[in-house]
XYZ file of C-alpha atoms in Angstrom:
416
model
C 34.703 -0.287 -1.948
C 32.355 -2.267 -4.127
C 31.184 0.784 -6.082
C 30.185 0.114 -9.659
C 31.924 2.635 -11.940
C 29.846 4.561 -14.449
C 30.718 4.297 -18.072
C 32.048 7.565 -19.485
C 28.994 7.997 -21.735
C 26.611 7.188 -18.926
C 28.343 9.611 -16.625
C 28.100 12.424 -19.176
C 24.394 11.749 -19.614
C 23.868 11.726 -15.854
C 25.937 14.856 -15.444
C 23.790 16.651 -18.019
C 20.604 15.735 -16.159
C 22.129 16.356 -12.797
C 23.506 19.842 -13.478
C 22.532 21.584 -16.705
C 19.108 19.925 -16.833
C 18.403 20.114 -13.109
C 16.677 23.481 -13.153
C 14.357 22.554 -15.991
C 13.493 19.214 -14.427
C 12.582 20.977 -11.210
C 10.167 23.474 -12.707
C 6.460 23.109 -12.284
C 5.519 20.675 -15.007
C 2.225 21.083 -16.901
C -0.326 18.461 -16.005
C -0.946 15.592 -18.404
C -4.244 13.741 -18.201
C -4.079 9.992 -17.798
C -5.238 8.628 -21.137
C -7.449 5.638 -21.886
C -9.334 3.448 -19.431
C -6.989 4.250 -16.540
C -7.974 7.918 -16.680
C -11.655 7.013 -16.812
C -11.326 4.775 -13.750
C -9.292 7.355 -11.864
C -11.991 9.988 -12.332
C -14.972 7.677 -11.835
C -17.545 8.352 -9.104
C -18.697 5.266 -7.209
C -21.587 7.014 -5.458
C -24.920 5.648 -6.640
C -23.361 2.433 -7.917
C -23.221 0.459 -4.659
C -24.534 0.304 -1.114
C -22.546 -0.846 1.904
C -23.897 -2.101 5.225
C -21.594 -1.668 8.222
C -21.893 -4.198 11.007
C -22.085 -2.570 14.436
C -19.534 -4.469 16.470
C -18.694 -4.055 20.168
C -16.024 -1.387 20.579
C -13.437 -3.959 21.704
C -12.907 -4.787 18.002
C -12.068 -1.230 16.997
C -12.535 1.938 19.064
C -11.227 0.579 22.371
C -8.147 -0.818 20.654
C -7.423 2.620 19.209
C -8.036 4.327 22.550
C -5.392 2.065 24.068
C -2.777 3.176 21.532
C -3.498 6.300 19.410
C -0.205 5.729 17.548
C -2.261 3.444 15.317
C -3.565 6.572 13.579
C -0.160 7.352 12.134
C 1.425 4.079 11.071
C 1.405 2.764 7.514
C -1.488 0.377 8.208
C -3.901 3.056 9.469
C -6.139 2.732 6.394
C -8.250 0.200 8.328
C -9.184 2.930 10.831
C -9.766 5.730 8.345
C -11.747 3.479 5.992
C -14.125 2.713 8.859
C -14.550 6.401 9.680
C -15.081 7.275 6.038
C -17.765 4.626 5.510
C -19.726 5.690 8.587
C -20.525 9.013 6.906
C -20.293 7.969 3.265
C -23.303 8.330 0.943
C -22.809 4.680 -0.068
C -23.695 3.548 3.455
C -27.074 1.926 3.929
C -28.782 1.165 7.232
C -30.942 -1.448 5.499
C -28.934 -4.654 5.084
C -31.562 -6.065 2.698
C -30.529 -3.543 0.030
C -26.772 -3.831 0.614
C -24.387 -4.915 -2.139
C -21.506 -5.292 0.305
C -21.111 -5.906 4.030
C -18.218 -4.439 6.010
C -16.874 -5.704 9.351
C -14.726 -3.032 11.086
C -11.914 -4.875 12.885
C -8.657 -3.019 13.626
C -6.381 -5.972 13.060
C -3.058 -4.068 13.094
C -3.592 -1.808 16.117
C -1.566 -3.992 18.494
C 1.744 -2.197 18.791
C 5.074 -2.991 20.397
C 6.690 -0.324 22.635
C 8.592 1.022 19.605
C 5.400 1.239 17.543
C 5.631 -1.827 15.305
C 2.308 -3.594 14.704
C 2.248 -7.291 15.570
C -0.535 -9.318 13.921
C -0.438 -12.331 16.243
C -3.869 -11.634 17.798
C -5.479 -10.745 14.461
C -6.687 -14.263 13.523
C -8.451 -14.632 16.867
C -10.007 -11.182 16.534
C -11.236 -11.958 13.028
C -12.640 -15.351 13.998
C -14.432 -13.781 16.948
C -15.913 -10.982 14.824
C -17.084 -13.404 12.139
C -18.649 -15.677 14.743
C -20.482 -12.640 16.066
C -21.881 -11.445 12.734
C -22.790 -14.977 11.615
C -24.695 -15.545 14.859
C -26.571 -12.232 14.901
C -27.268 -11.547 11.210
C -28.226 -13.939 8.379
C -26.055 -12.357 5.664
C -22.696 -14.033 6.299
C -24.195 -17.512 6.341
C -25.906 -17.234 2.973
C -22.598 -16.591 1.188
C -19.912 -17.477 3.767
C -18.603 -13.979 3.267
C -18.505 -13.803 -0.527
C -20.362 -10.449 -0.459
C -18.326 -9.154 2.495
C -15.081 -7.185 2.477
C -12.401 -6.761 5.120
C -9.542 -4.276 5.374
C -6.380 -6.273 6.177
C -3.471 -3.884 5.556
C -0.607 -5.671 7.309
C 2.602 -6.746 5.541
C 1.184 -10.032 4.261
C -2.503 -9.219 4.439
C -4.745 -11.913 5.903
C -1.832 -14.340 6.361
C -1.243 -12.354 9.571
C 2.481 -12.644 10.105
C 5.302 -10.136 9.571
C 7.832 -12.723 8.346
C 7.195 -13.987 4.851
C 8.048 -17.656 5.384
C 5.745 -17.820 8.432
C 3.017 -15.938 6.550
C 3.229 -18.372 3.638
C 3.080 -21.299 6.058
C -0.072 -19.896 7.678
C -1.798 -18.890 4.462
C -4.830 -16.612 4.309
C -7.101 -17.061 7.310
C -9.524 -19.787 6.278
C -12.648 -17.809 7.203
C -11.644 -14.954 4.869
C -11.096 -17.063 1.778
C -14.434 -16.220 0.188
C -14.429 -12.556 1.188
C -12.936 -9.645 -0.751
C -9.780 -8.379 0.912
C -8.691 -4.746 0.830
C -4.959 -4.991 1.443
C -1.659 -3.242 0.872
C 0.219 -6.457 0.172
C 0.410 -7.359 -3.490
C 2.736 -9.839 -5.145
C 1.751 -12.002 -8.076
C 1.515 -15.766 -7.530
C 1.816 -15.398 -3.763
C -0.318 -17.348 -1.296
C -1.039 -14.191 0.712
C -2.610 -12.330 -2.222
C -6.151 -13.526 -2.774
C -7.542 -13.357 -6.293
C -9.937 -10.434 -6.510
C -8.293 -8.457 -3.697
C -8.309 -4.667 -3.907
C -4.726 -3.483 -3.509
C -4.414 -0.116 -1.774
C -1.492 2.193 -0.966
C -0.068 2.186 2.560
C -1.225 5.071 4.712
C 0.879 8.229 4.640
C -0.342 11.242 6.684
C -1.677 13.755 4.118
C -1.476 16.819 6.362
C 2.079 16.047 7.406
C 3.208 15.826 3.788
C 1.362 18.970 2.749
C 3.146 21.000 5.435
C 6.489 20.091 3.833
C 5.708 21.257 0.296
C 8.385 23.492 -1.224
C 8.086 25.982 -4.142
C 7.274 24.320 -7.467
C 10.258 25.854 -9.217
C 12.828 24.413 -6.835
C 15.469 22.616 -8.954
C 15.648 18.842 -8.739
C 19.362 18.792 -7.996
C 19.464 15.262 -6.521
C 19.637 12.544 -9.143
C 18.761 9.460 -7.035
C 17.463 9.577 -3.451
C 16.837 6.970 -0.746
C 16.635 6.925 3.031
C 16.041 3.717 4.952
C 17.452 0.407 6.108
C 19.841 -1.540 3.913
C 20.229 -4.383 6.406
C 17.752 -5.410 9.104
C 20.312 -6.816 11.522
C 17.798 -7.310 14.326
C 15.526 -9.624 12.344
C 17.983 -10.888 9.713
C 21.377 -11.192 11.430
C 23.090 -12.876 8.485
C 22.004 -10.031 6.215
C 20.904 -11.953 3.143
C 17.140 -12.361 3.508
C 15.912 -8.826 4.188
C 14.654 -7.251 0.954
C 15.968 -10.383 -0.788
C 19.335 -8.624 -0.765
C 18.174 -5.753 -3.015
C 18.730 -3.002 -0.465
C 22.124 -4.395 0.485
C 23.034 -4.302 -3.212
C 22.044 -0.616 -3.409
C 24.348 0.214 -0.521
C 27.316 -1.882 -1.593
C 27.243 -0.622 -5.168
C 26.308 3.042 -4.769
C 27.189 4.295 -1.288
C 30.119 6.225 -2.774
C 28.517 7.163 -6.085
C 28.063 10.967 -6.363
C 24.800 10.560 -8.285
C 23.218 8.507 -5.485
C 22.166 10.244 -2.275
C 21.547 7.136 -0.147
C 21.810 6.759 3.617
C 20.271 5.135 6.683
C 19.880 8.562 8.282
C 16.371 10.042 8.198
C 16.800 13.836 8.155
C 14.160 16.376 9.129
C 14.327 17.538 5.494
C 13.312 14.089 4.183
C 10.149 15.271 2.411
C 11.874 18.374 1.050
C 14.735 16.241 -0.249
C 12.324 14.004 -2.170
C 10.982 17.111 -3.887
C 14.527 17.974 -4.954
C 15.162 14.529 -6.447
C 14.593 13.240 -9.963
C 14.386 9.550 -8.967
C 13.334 8.060 -5.623
C 14.235 4.445 -4.935
C 11.289 2.338 -3.764
C 12.826 -1.057 -3.002
C 11.044 -3.889 -1.253
C 11.668 -4.450 2.439
C 10.067 -7.344 4.270
C 7.082 -6.812 1.966
C 7.177 -5.541 -1.654
C 5.947 -2.028 -0.904
C 6.541 0.850 1.497
C 5.123 4.367 2.054
C 7.954 5.677 -0.171
C 5.776 4.789 -3.132
C 3.059 7.180 -1.945
C 5.564 9.859 -0.993
C 7.290 9.700 -4.369
C 4.014 10.185 -6.254
C 2.897 13.043 -4.012
C 6.224 14.838 -4.383
C 6.623 14.262 -8.120
C 9.749 12.148 -7.712
C 9.857 9.340 -10.270
C 9.511 6.080 -8.301
C 12.134 3.455 -9.074
C 10.267 0.286 -8.142
C 12.519 -2.590 -7.108
C 10.229 -5.479 -6.163
C 9.785 -8.424 -8.521
C 6.172 -9.366 -9.323
C 4.736 -6.513 -7.272
C 1.011 -5.774 -7.627
C 0.691 -2.018 -7.240
C -2.143 0.023 -5.698
C -5.149 0.731 -7.908
C -3.299 -0.661 -10.913
C -6.347 -0.227 -13.165
C -6.422 3.512 -12.417
C -2.774 4.534 -12.057
C -0.473 3.924 -15.054
C 2.527 2.746 -13.059
C 4.494 1.700 -16.136
C 4.258 5.247 -17.464
C 5.100 7.156 -14.283
C 7.677 4.846 -12.740
C 10.803 2.884 -13.562
C 10.834 -0.858 -12.852
C 14.149 -2.490 -12.057
C 14.457 -6.234 -11.460
C 16.021 -7.124 -8.113
C 18.916 -8.885 -9.821
C 19.615 -5.749 -11.897
C 20.209 -3.474 -8.909
C 23.999 -3.369 -9.537
C 23.153 -1.807 -12.930
C 20.981 0.994 -11.505
C 23.450 3.687 -12.524
C 23.441 2.583 -16.165
C 19.666 2.070 -16.221
C 18.782 5.480 -14.819
C 21.380 7.533 -16.708
C 20.182 6.001 -19.972
C 16.652 7.413 -19.591
C 16.253 10.388 -21.894
C 15.246 13.846 -20.616
C 12.107 13.649 -22.784
C 10.960 10.479 -21.017
C 11.736 11.976 -17.611
C 9.760 15.123 -18.410
C 6.715 13.113 -19.513
C 6.786 11.043 -16.323
C 6.963 14.275 -14.328
C 3.993 15.729 -16.211
C 1.940 12.631 -15.404
C 3.035 12.764 -11.773
C 1.890 16.381 -11.659
C -1.697 15.269 -12.314
C -3.626 16.189 -9.139
C -6.089 13.313 -9.554
C -3.280 10.758 -9.408
C -1.832 12.264 -6.254
C -5.289 12.349 -4.698
C -5.846 8.657 -5.400
C -2.861 7.744 -3.227
C -4.090 9.495 -0.075
C -6.674 8.908 2.660
C -7.438 12.548 3.558
C -9.553 13.789 6.460
C -12.174 14.714 5.424
C -12.486 12.584 2.307
C -12.259 14.252 -1.084
C -13.512 13.209 -4.538
C -11.240 10.714 -6.243
C -9.166 9.929 -3.155
C -8.075 6.462 -2.039
C -11.378 5.891 -0.225
C -13.245 6.428 -3.485
C -10.828 4.223 -5.399
C -11.642 1.386 -2.962
C -15.341 1.966 -3.574
C -14.662 2.007 -7.322
C -13.020 -1.399 -6.953
C -16.014 -2.764 -5.060
C -18.462 -1.293 -7.578
C -16.639 -2.908 -10.490
C -17.142 -6.313 -8.875
C -20.930 -5.902 -9.063
C -23.358 -7.462 -9.649
C -22.449 -10.511 -7.609
C -22.602 -13.758 -9.496
C -25.392 -16.084 -8.346
C -22.760 -18.642 -7.413
C -21.785 -16.588 -4.345
C -25.022 -17.698 -2.676
C -24.812 -21.121 -1.087
C -27.302 -23.879 -1.695
C -29.023 -25.387 1.364
C -26.489 -27.399 3.331
C -23.547 -26.257 1.169
C -20.338 -25.254 2.966
C -16.886 -24.213 1.785
C -15.080 -22.797 4.797
C -13.528 -24.820 7.601
C -14.013 -23.127 10.977
C -11.457 -25.343 12.724
C -8.623 -24.943 10.180
C -5.387 -23.235 11.118
C -2.958 -23.189 14.047
C -4.367 -24.291 17.388
C -3.587 -20.899 18.884
C -5.998 -19.226 16.458
C -8.903 -21.214 17.891
C -8.595 -19.749 21.372
C -11.370 -17.328 22.344
C -10.628 -13.642 21.950
């Protein structure tokens, strides 16, 4: 049935890890500090190194949108809401815009949900244009740089391209008015029109409290070799079945659905989080975008992430040593996953697990309420602080303009 057979040697290696070595691999691993500059960045404290001014916008740009649909607090793009709440009480906030290093415009661009809870970004360009028109008309700070000392949280699939389908997102490109600003976004893929140079790439939102309630004892054996739950085909949006995940997920299913080392299914059991904690490897393949919350969940639960997404730019890549904690598999190599994973030595697996056990790395992937030192909020601030001081070239000369207010689809120009 399309299953790729394991070589005898590979199977023996896998069997050793899967049975005899399972108990040892499941035990509470000692923590290993992240070495070098990554560890320094991970543990850095941004407080005292920057000041942020928050524009006070009418509530129709944020709070009223959330009141209309509280489900926005739980989806994978909720970082835009929690970042706003964090900054309102953060010690980096300044009420004096004259001393600000950065300016923040709180627009909830992904809190427009379909009945089944999927965010649609079609109104986002109009919202953003409207908000920028407002701040540029009421404060002098946007106009002096055209946003080069401003940052926006745009966490949707393709960031500020504002479309959920890649070809349409590429066609739109990044919203013209945001092309000088710094973007805080989940989307990250090298050499892609929707990833702006200098963007701060963050993890998707995963509810910290929900995950913490599913923790199991540290010494539970990792008796599952490879684990994945999710779609393999998105029939509703990709009826021919070849575009979704660039075929990588379909290849996982066709090659390994009957492989005893691979626990893969479309079913999402109530024990999903517990199962990840019992697994050695967790597949993190691309979907419509290169990333998913599985990446966060794998790190939190100490399951080695198997990252299948060519040219992905990962969250906080200067602080988290992804090459050391994860396994990268090219999309075209998915049919060889069994050979690739069974060839990894127990020593390498144990080191990856020790690094994953580092509390500071887990903390950096979460947006907890309330905020905690070293969490994802602080990693965003670290990213902003490292971009200081601003180069003098960000300030425009009299009469100088870069951005085109009338660029983009006609529909984006309608009032919001």
